[in-house]
Amino acid sequence: MTEQLELYDVTIIGGGPAGMYTAFYSGMRDLKTKLIEAKEELGGRMLIYPEKMIWDVGGVTPILCEKLIAQLSEQAKTFDPTIVFGQHIIRLEKQADSTYILEAVTGEKHWTRTVILAIGRGILRMAKLELEGAERYEVSNLHYTVQELEPFRGKRVLISGGGNSAVDWANELASIAAQVTVVHRRDHFGGHEKNVIRMKQSSADVLTPYEITQLYSGNGKAIERVTIAHIESGNSHELEVDEVIINHGLKSDFTGIKDWGLDMDDWNIFVSPKLETNLPGIFGAGDFVNYDSKLNLIAGAFTDAALALNSAKRYIDPDAPRMAYVSSHNERFKERNKALGVSDE
């Protein structure tokens, strides 16, 4: 079987921030690299909120998420890794020589010396609004993500949910919507504290603990008003709306990977400080990993990526340097610097 496959030093599963930066850093370490993404584009979970402003990446001023994805994607391709789309990896088979065969749902196979799992929250699916008939409005004014802000201009927008995305959407839409109302089943919001304070003080009408209990339509095509009910008292009232956004979280699918024998819980694999899993030659990075000093930011994913890749490099070659040389002294950048008209002297 392996005679028909090309052997890679590193195969990265997942094309989010951690996976993309791992591909770049792997090139810095002169490793033959493949990145496999289950979707048809890079970006991972960031694809859910392309118009969100990202503030917390070091050295990068506030940037639209879609632009950050584009820049990370361009950086990931610096050293020409092989990038494969549309393949959901489910099987792992260790070979006699300690290499691995990875297999996708579609049957394609990949041969690699090491694996870096950067799958975030797995195959993500939006949790739907569990009300009878809700699905009929998904083609009109019931939304599970906000791809563009402009369609909500001047509208009465109802947002149901309390996570980061719900809070961010409320803050972003406040300046262009006629009215933004947020309902959440709990008094506590899961978004970043500063953004939650901003939302409550100025951006939206916040109603807690409430939930949507009924949808109404005059023409059967779009939601015109909703009933919301207080979780504790059951008291309810109606709101007139033009657009409804649902952010009830994400359902994750780790089909296949849970059967590999990894030390993991429902959401994460547990790794060492060197981002090693309990399986030799298998490492992790990004939202999928958990360890004592884990930093759950995009910036933290970049650090995870470098640490995991360094461990993979040393797994392949125990005598290799502990980390890549900085870019000003890295041989792989010399020709690229010349192309940019930059002297190394």
CSV table of C-alpha atoms in Angstrom, one decimal:
chain,number,residue,atom,x,y,z
A,1,MET,CA,0.0,0.0,0.0
A,2,THR,CA,2.7,2.5,1.0
A,3,GLU,CA,4.5,2.0,-2.3
A,4,GLN,CA,1.6,3.8,-4.0
A,5,LEU,CA,1.7,6.7,-1.6
A,6,GLU,CA,4.0,9.7,-1.1
A,7,LEU,CA,5.6,9.9,2.3
A,8,TYR,CA,5.4,13.2,4.1
A,9,ASP,CA,7.4,14.3,7.2
A,10,VAL,CA,4.4,16.1,8.7
A,11,THR,CA,0.7,15.9,8.0
A,12,ILE,CA,-1.5,18.5,9.6
A,13,ILE,CA,-5.2,17.8,10.0
A,14,GLY,CA,-7.2,21.0,10.1
A,15,GLY,CA,-6.9,24.3,8.2
A,16,GLY,CA,-7.8,26.9,10.9
A,17,PRO,CA,-5.3,29.3,12.5
A,18,ALA,CA,-3.3,26.6,14.2
A,19,GLY,CA,-3.1,24.4,11.1
A,20,MET,CA,-2.2,27.2,8.8
A,21,TYR,CA,0.6,28.5,11.0
A,22,THR,CA,1.9,25.0,11.5
A,23,ALA,CA,2.2,24.6,7.7
A,24,PHE,CA,4.3,27.8,7.6
A,25,TYR,CA,6.5,26.9,10.5
A,26,SER,CA,7.0,23.4,9.2
A,27,GLY,CA,8.4,25.0,6.0
A,28,MET,CA,10.8,27.0,8.2
A,29,ARG,CA,12.1,23.7,9.6
A,30,ASP,CA,12.5,22.3,6.0
A,31,LEU,CA,10.0,19.4,6.5
A,32,LYS,CA,7.9,17.9,3.7
A,33,THR,CA,4.5,19.1,4.7
A,34,LYS,CA,0.9,18.2,3.9
A,35,LEU,CA,-2.2,20.0,5.3
A,36,ILE,CA,-5.6,18.3,5.1
A,37,GLU,CA,-8.8,20.3,5.5
A,38,ALA,CA,-12.3,18.7,5.7
A,39,LYS,CA,-14.0,21.8,4.1
A,40,GLU,CA,-13.2,23.3,0.7
A,41,GLU,CA,-11.4,26.3,2.1
A,42,LEU,CA,-9.0,27.3,4.8
A,43,GLY,CA,-10.1,29.3,7.9
A,44,GLY,CA,-11.6,26.8,10.3
A,45,ARG,CA,-14.0,28.3,12.8
A,46,MET,CA,-13.0,31.8,11.7
A,47,LEU,CA,-15.2,31.2,8.6
A,48,ILE,CA,-18.2,31.6,10.8
A,49,TYR,CA,-17.7,35.3,11.4
A,50,PRO,CA,-15.9,36.8,8.4
A,51,GLU,CA,-16.9,40.4,9.2
A,52,LYS,CA,-15.9,40.2,12.9
A,53,MET,CA,-13.0,42.5,13.9
A,54,ILE,CA,-10.0,40.6,15.4
A,55,TRP,CA,-8.1,42.7,18.0
A,56,ASP,CA,-5.9,40.4,19.9
A,57,VAL,CA,-3.2,39.1,17.4
A,58,GLY,CA,0.2,40.4,18.4
A,59,GLY,CA,1.6,43.0,16.0
A,60,VAL,CA,-1.6,43.2,14.0
A,61,THR,CA,-3.9,46.2,14.3
A,62,PRO,CA,-7.7,45.5,14.3
A,63,ILE,CA,-8.4,43.4,11.2
A,64,LEU,CA,-11.5,41.9,9.6
A,65,CYS,CA,-11.6,38.1,10.2
A,66,GLU,CA,-11.8,37.4,6.5
A,67,LYS,CA,-8.7,39.4,5.8
A,68,LEU,CA,-6.8,37.6,8.6
A,69,ILE,CA,-7.8,34.3,7.0
A,70,ALA,CA,-6.5,35.5,3.7
A,71,GLN,CA,-3.2,36.6,5.2
A,72,LEU,CA,-2.8,33.4,7.2
A,73,SER,CA,-3.6,31.3,4.1
A,74,GLU,CA,-1.0,33.2,2.1
A,75,GLN,CA,1.6,32.7,4.8
A,76,ALA,CA,0.8,29.0,5.1
A,77,LYS,CA,1.7,28.6,1.4
A,78,THR,CA,5.1,30.2,1.7
A,79,PHE,CA,7.1,27.0,1.4
A,80,ASP,CA,4.6,25.3,-1.0
A,81,PRO,CA,3.1,22.6,1.3
A,82,THR,CA,0.7,20.1,-0.3
A,83,ILE,CA,-2.9,21.2,0.7
A,84,VAL,CA,-5.8,18.8,0.3
A,85,PHE,CA,-9.4,19.9,0.7
A,86,GLY,CA,-12.7,18.0,1.2
A,87,GLN,CA,-11.2,15.1,3.2
A,88,HIS,CA,-12.5,14.3,6.6
A,89,ILE,CA,-9.9,12.0,8.2
A,90,ILE,CA,-11.3,9.2,10.3
A,91,ARG,CA,-8.8,6.4,10.5
A,92,LEU,CA,-5.2,6.1,11.7
A,93,GLU,CA,-3.1,3.0,11.1
A,94,LYS,CA,0.4,2.7,12.5
A,95,GLN,CA,2.9,0.9,10.2
A,96,ALA,CA,5.7,-1.5,11.1
A,97,ASP,CA,8.3,1.3,10.6
A,98,SER,CA,6.3,3.6,12.9
A,99,THR,CA,5.0,5.8,10.1
A,100,TYR,CA,1.2,6.3,9.8
A,101,ILE,CA,-1.5,5.8,7.2
A,102,LEU,CA,-4.4,8.3,7.5
A,103,GLU,CA,-7.7,7.5,5.8
A,104,ALA,CA,-10.5,9.9,4.9
A,105,VAL,CA,-14.2,9.2,4.8
A,106,THR,CA,-13.9,9.2,1.0
A,107,GLY,CA,-11.3,6.4,1.1
A,108,GLU,CA,-8.2,8.5,0.2
A,109,LYS,CA,-5.1,7.6,2.1
A,110,HIS,CA,-2.1,9.6,3.2
A,111,TRP,CA,1.3,8.4,4.4
A,112,THR,CA,3.2,10.4,7.0
A,113,ARG,CA,6.0,10.2,9.6
A,114,THR,CA,4.1,12.4,12.1
A,115,VAL,CA,0.6,13.9,12.5
A,116,ILE,CA,-0.4,17.2,14.0
A,117,LEU,CA,-4.0,17.5,15.0
A,118,ALA,CA,-5.3,21.0,14.6
A,119,ILE,CA,-9.0,20.2,14.2
A,120,GLY,CA,-10.4,22.9,16.6
A,121,ARG,CA,-13.8,21.8,17.6
A,122,GLY,CA,-14.0,19.1,15.0
A,123,ILE,CA,-16.5,19.1,12.2
A,124,LEU,CA,-18.7,22.0,13.3
A,125,ARG,CA,-22.5,22.2,12.9
A,126,MET,CA,-24.6,25.0,14.1
A,127,ALA,CA,-27.1,24.2,16.8
A,128,LYS,CA,-30.5,24.9,15.3
A,129,LEU,CA,-33.5,26.7,16.8
A,130,GLU,CA,-35.6,23.8,18.1
A,131,LEU,CA,-39.0,25.2,17.3
A,132,GLU,CA,-41.5,23.5,15.0
A,133,GLY,CA,-41.4,25.0,11.5
A,134,ALA,CA,-38.2,27.1,12.2
A,135,GLU,CA,-36.4,25.6,9.2
A,136,ARG,CA,-38.8,27.1,6.7
A,137,TYR,CA,-37.5,30.6,7.5
A,138,GLU,CA,-33.8,29.7,6.9
A,139,VAL,CA,-34.1,30.9,3.3
A,140,SER,CA,-35.5,34.3,4.4
A,141,ASN,CA,-34.8,35.9,7.7
A,142,LEU,CA,-33.7,33.2,10.2
A,143,HIS,CA,-29.8,33.2,10.4
A,144,TYR,CA,-27.3,31.0,12.1
A,145,THR,CA,-24.3,33.1,11.1
A,146,VAL,CA,-23.6,36.7,10.0
A,147,GLN,CA,-21.6,36.7,6.8
A,148,GLU,CA,-22.2,40.4,6.0
A,149,LEU,CA,-23.5,43.3,8.1
A,150,GLU,CA,-25.1,45.4,5.3
A,151,PRO,CA,-28.3,43.3,4.9
A,152,PHE,CA,-29.2,44.2,8.5
A,153,ARG,CA,-29.0,47.9,8.0
A,154,GLY,CA,-32.1,49.7,9.4
A,155,LYS,CA,-33.6,46.4,10.5
A,156,ARG,CA,-35.1,45.3,13.9
A,157,VAL,CA,-32.7,42.4,14.8
A,158,LEU,CA,-33.3,39.8,17.5
A,159,ILE,CA,-30.3,37.8,18.6
A,160,SER,CA,-30.7,34.6,20.6
A,161,GLY,CA,-27.6,33.3,22.4
A,162,GLY,CA,-24.9,34.3,24.9
A,163,GLY,CA,-21.5,33.2,23.5
A,164,ASN,CA,-18.7,35.3,21.9
A,165,SER,CA,-20.4,35.4,18.5
A,166,ALA,CA,-23.8,36.6,19.8
A,167,VAL,CA,-22.1,39.4,21.8
A,168,ASP,CA,-19.8,40.4,18.9
A,169,TRP,CA,-22.7,40.5,16.4
A,170,ALA,CA,-24.8,42.6,18.8
A,171,ASN,CA,-21.9,45.1,19.1
A,172,GLU,CA,-21.2,45.1,15.4
A,173,LEU,CA,-24.8,45.5,14.3
A,174,ALA,CA,-25.7,48.2,16.8
A,175,SER,CA,-24.3,51.0,14.6
A,176,ILE,CA,-26.3,50.0,11.5
A,177,ALA,CA,-29.5,48.3,12.7
A,178,ALA,CA,-32.6,50.2,13.8
A,179,GLN,CA,-32.8,48.1,16.9
A,180,VAL,CA,-30.8,45.1,18.4
A,181,THR,CA,-32.4,42.9,21.1
A,182,VAL,CA,-30.5,40.1,22.7
A,183,VAL,CA,-32.2,37.3,24.6
A,184,HIS,CA,-30.3,34.6,26.5
A,185,ARG,CA,-31.4,31.7,28.7
A,186,ARG,CA,-28.9,32.7,31.4
A,187,ASP,CA,-27.9,35.9,33.1
A,188,HIS,CA,-24.2,35.2,32.5
A,189,PHE,CA,-22.8,35.7,29.0
A,190,GLY,CA,-19.9,33.7,27.7
A,191,GLY,CA,-18.3,36.4,25.6
A,192,HIS,CA,-15.2,38.4,26.5
A,193,GLU,CA,-15.9,40.5,29.5
A,194,LYS,CA,-15.1,43.9,27.9
A,195,ASN,CA,-17.4,43.1,24.9
A,196,VAL,CA,-20.2,42.0,27.2
A,197,ILE,CA,-20.0,45.2,29.2
A,198,ARG,CA,-20.1,47.2,26.0
A,199,MET,CA,-23.2,45.4,24.8
A,200,LYS,CA,-25.1,45.8,28.0
A,201,GLN,CA,-24.2,49.5,28.4
A,202,SER,CA,-24.8,50.9,25.0
A,203,SER,CA,-25.2,48.5,22.1
A,204,ALA,CA,-28.4,46.5,22.6
A,205,ASP,CA,-31.5,45.8,24.6
A,206,VAL,CA,-30.5,42.7,26.7
A,207,LEU,CA,-33.2,40.5,28.1
A,208,THR,CA,-32.3,37.6,30.5
A,209,PRO,CA,-33.2,34.9,31.3
A,210,TYR,CA,-35.4,34.6,28.2
A,211,GLU,CA,-35.9,32.3,25.3
A,212,ILE,CA,-37.8,32.3,22.0
A,213,THR,CA,-40.9,30.1,22.3
A,214,GLN,CA,-42.8,30.9,19.1
A,215,LEU,CA,-42.4,32.3,15.6
A,216,TYR,CA,-45.1,34.1,13.7
A,217,SER,CA,-45.4,35.0,10.0
A,218,GLY,CA,-48.0,36.9,8.1
A,219,ASN,CA,-47.2,35.5,4.7
A,220,GLY,CA,-45.6,32.2,5.7
A,221,LYS,CA,-42.2,33.2,4.2
A,222,ALA,CA,-40.5,35.4,6.8
A,223,ILE,CA,-40.7,35.9,10.6
A,224,GLU,CA,-42.6,39.0,11.5
A,225,ARG,CA,-42.8,38.7,15.3
A,226,VAL,CA,-41.7,36.2,18.0
A,227,THR,CA,-42.8,35.3,21.5
A,228,ILE,CA,-40.2,35.3,24.1
A,229,ALA,CA,-40.7,33.8,27.6
A,230,HIS,CA,-39.0,34.4,30.9
A,231,ILE,CA,-37.2,31.1,31.9
A,232,GLU,CA,-38.2,31.3,35.6
A,233,SER,CA,-41.7,32.9,35.7
A,234,GLY,CA,-42.9,31.8,32.3
A,235,ASN,CA,-44.3,35.3,31.6
A,236,SER,CA,-44.1,36.0,27.9
A,237,HIS,CA,-44.5,38.9,25.4
A,238,GLU,CA,-44.2,39.4,21.7
A,239,LEU,CA,-41.5,41.3,19.8
A,240,GLU,CA,-41.8,42.6,16.2
A,241,VAL,CA,-38.7,41.7,14.2
A,242,ASP,CA,-37.2,41.9,10.7
A,243,GLU,CA,-34.3,39.6,11.2
A,244,VAL,CA,-33.6,36.8,13.7
A,245,ILE,CA,-30.1,35.5,14.4
A,246,ILE,CA,-29.6,32.3,16.4
A,247,ASN,CA,-26.3,31.6,18.2
A,248,HIS,CA,-27.0,28.5,20.4
A,249,GLY,CA,-23.5,27.1,20.1
A,250,LEU,CA,-21.9,24.5,17.9
A,251,LYS,CA,-22.2,20.8,17.8
A,252,SER,CA,-18.9,19.0,17.3
A,253,ASP,CA,-18.3,15.8,15.4
A,254,PHE,CA,-15.0,14.0,16.2
A,255,THR,CA,-16.1,10.9,14.2
A,256,GLY,CA,-13.3,8.4,13.9
A,257,ILE,CA,-10.6,10.3,15.9
A,258,LYS,CA,-12.3,9.3,19.1
A,259,ASP,CA,-11.4,5.7,18.2
A,260,TRP,CA,-7.7,6.3,17.8
A,261,GLY,CA,-6.9,5.7,21.5
A,262,LEU,CA,-6.0,9.3,22.3
A,263,ASP,CA,-6.3,10.6,25.8
A,264,MET,CA,-9.2,13.0,25.4
A,265,ASP,CA,-12.6,14.1,26.7
A,266,ASP,CA,-15.7,15.3,24.8
A,267,TRP,CA,-13.9,18.4,23.4
A,268,ASN,CA,-10.1,18.2,23.8
A,269,ILE,CA,-7.1,15.9,23.6
A,270,PHE,CA,-4.7,16.2,26.6
A,271,VAL,CA,-1.1,17.0,25.6
A,272,SER,CA,2.3,17.4,27.4
A,273,PRO,CA,4.0,20.9,27.6
A,274,LYS,CA,5.7,19.9,24.3
A,275,LEU,CA,2.2,19.3,22.7
A,276,GLU,CA,2.7,15.5,22.6
A,277,THR,CA,-0.3,13.3,22.8
A,278,ASN,CA,-0.2,9.8,24.4
A,279,LEU,CA,0.5,8.3,20.9
A,280,PRO,CA,4.1,8.5,19.6
A,281,GLY,CA,4.5,10.8,16.6
A,282,ILE,CA,1.0,12.4,17.1
A,283,PHE,CA,0.9,16.0,18.3
A,284,GLY,CA,-1.8,18.6,18.8
A,285,ALA,CA,-2.3,22.4,18.5
A,286,GLY,CA,-5.0,25.0,18.8
A,287,ASP,CA,-8.5,24.7,20.3
A,288,PHE,CA,-8.4,20.9,20.2
A,289,VAL,CA,-5.6,20.6,22.8
A,290,ASN,CA,-5.7,21.1,26.6
A,291,TYR,CA,-2.8,21.5,29.0
A,292,ASP,CA,-2.2,23.5,32.2
A,293,SER,CA,-1.0,26.8,30.7
A,294,LYS,CA,-3.3,26.7,27.6
A,295,LEU,CA,-4.1,30.1,26.1
A,296,ASN,CA,-7.4,30.1,24.3
A,297,LEU,CA,-6.7,32.9,21.8
A,298,ILE,CA,-5.6,32.9,18.1
A,299,ALA,CA,-2.2,34.1,19.4
A,300,GLY,CA,-2.1,31.0,21.6
A,301,ALA,CA,-2.8,28.8,18.6
A,302,PHE,CA,0.4,30.1,16.9
A,303,THR,CA,2.5,29.2,19.9
A,304,ASP,CA,0.9,25.7,20.0
A,305,ALA,CA,1.7,25.3,16.3
A,306,ALA,CA,5.4,26.1,16.7
A,307,LEU,CA,5.8,23.9,19.8
A,308,ALA,CA,4.0,20.9,18.2
A,309,LEU,CA,6.0,21.2,15.0
A,310,ASN,CA,9.3,21.5,17.0
A,311,SER,CA,8.4,18.3,18.8
A,312,ALA,CA,7.6,16.6,15.5
A,313,LYS,CA,10.9,17.7,14.1
A,314,ARG,CA,12.8,16.2,17.0
A,315,TYR,CA,10.7,13.0,16.9
A,316,ILE,CA,11.9,12.6,13.3
A,317,ASP,CA,15.5,13.7,14.0
A,318,PRO,CA,16.4,13.7,17.7
A,319,ASP,CA,19.6,15.6,16.9
A,320,ALA,CA,17.8,18.5,15.3
A,321,PRO,CA,17.9,22.0,16.9
A,322,ARG,CA,15.2,22.5,19.5
A,323,MET,CA,13.5,25.3,17.4
A,324,ALA,CA,13.8,27.1,14.0
A,325,TYR,CA,16.2,29.9,13.7
A,326,VAL,CA,14.6,33.4,13.7
A,327,SER,CA,13.8,34.6,10.2
A,328,SER,CA,16.8,37.0,10.0
A,329,HIS,CA,19.1,34.0,10.3
A,330,ASN,CA,17.0,31.3,8.7
A,331,GLU,CA,18.5,30.0,5.4
A,332,ARG,CA,15.0,29.4,4.0
A,333,PHE,CA,14.3,33.1,3.9
A,334,LYS,CA,17.5,34.3,2.2
A,335,GLU,CA,16.3,33.9,-1.4
A,336,ARG,CA,12.9,35.2,-0.5
A,337,ASN,CA,14.5,38.3,1.0
A,338,LYS,CA,16.4,38.9,-2.2
A,339,ALA,CA,13.2,38.7,-4.2
A,340,LEU,CA,11.8,41.4,-1.9
A,341,GLY,CA,14.9,43.5,-2.4
A,342,VAL,CA,15.9,43.1,1.2
A,343,SER,CA,19.6,42.6,2.1
A,344,ASP,CA,20.7,40.0,4.7
A,345,GLU,CA,23.8,41.9,5.4
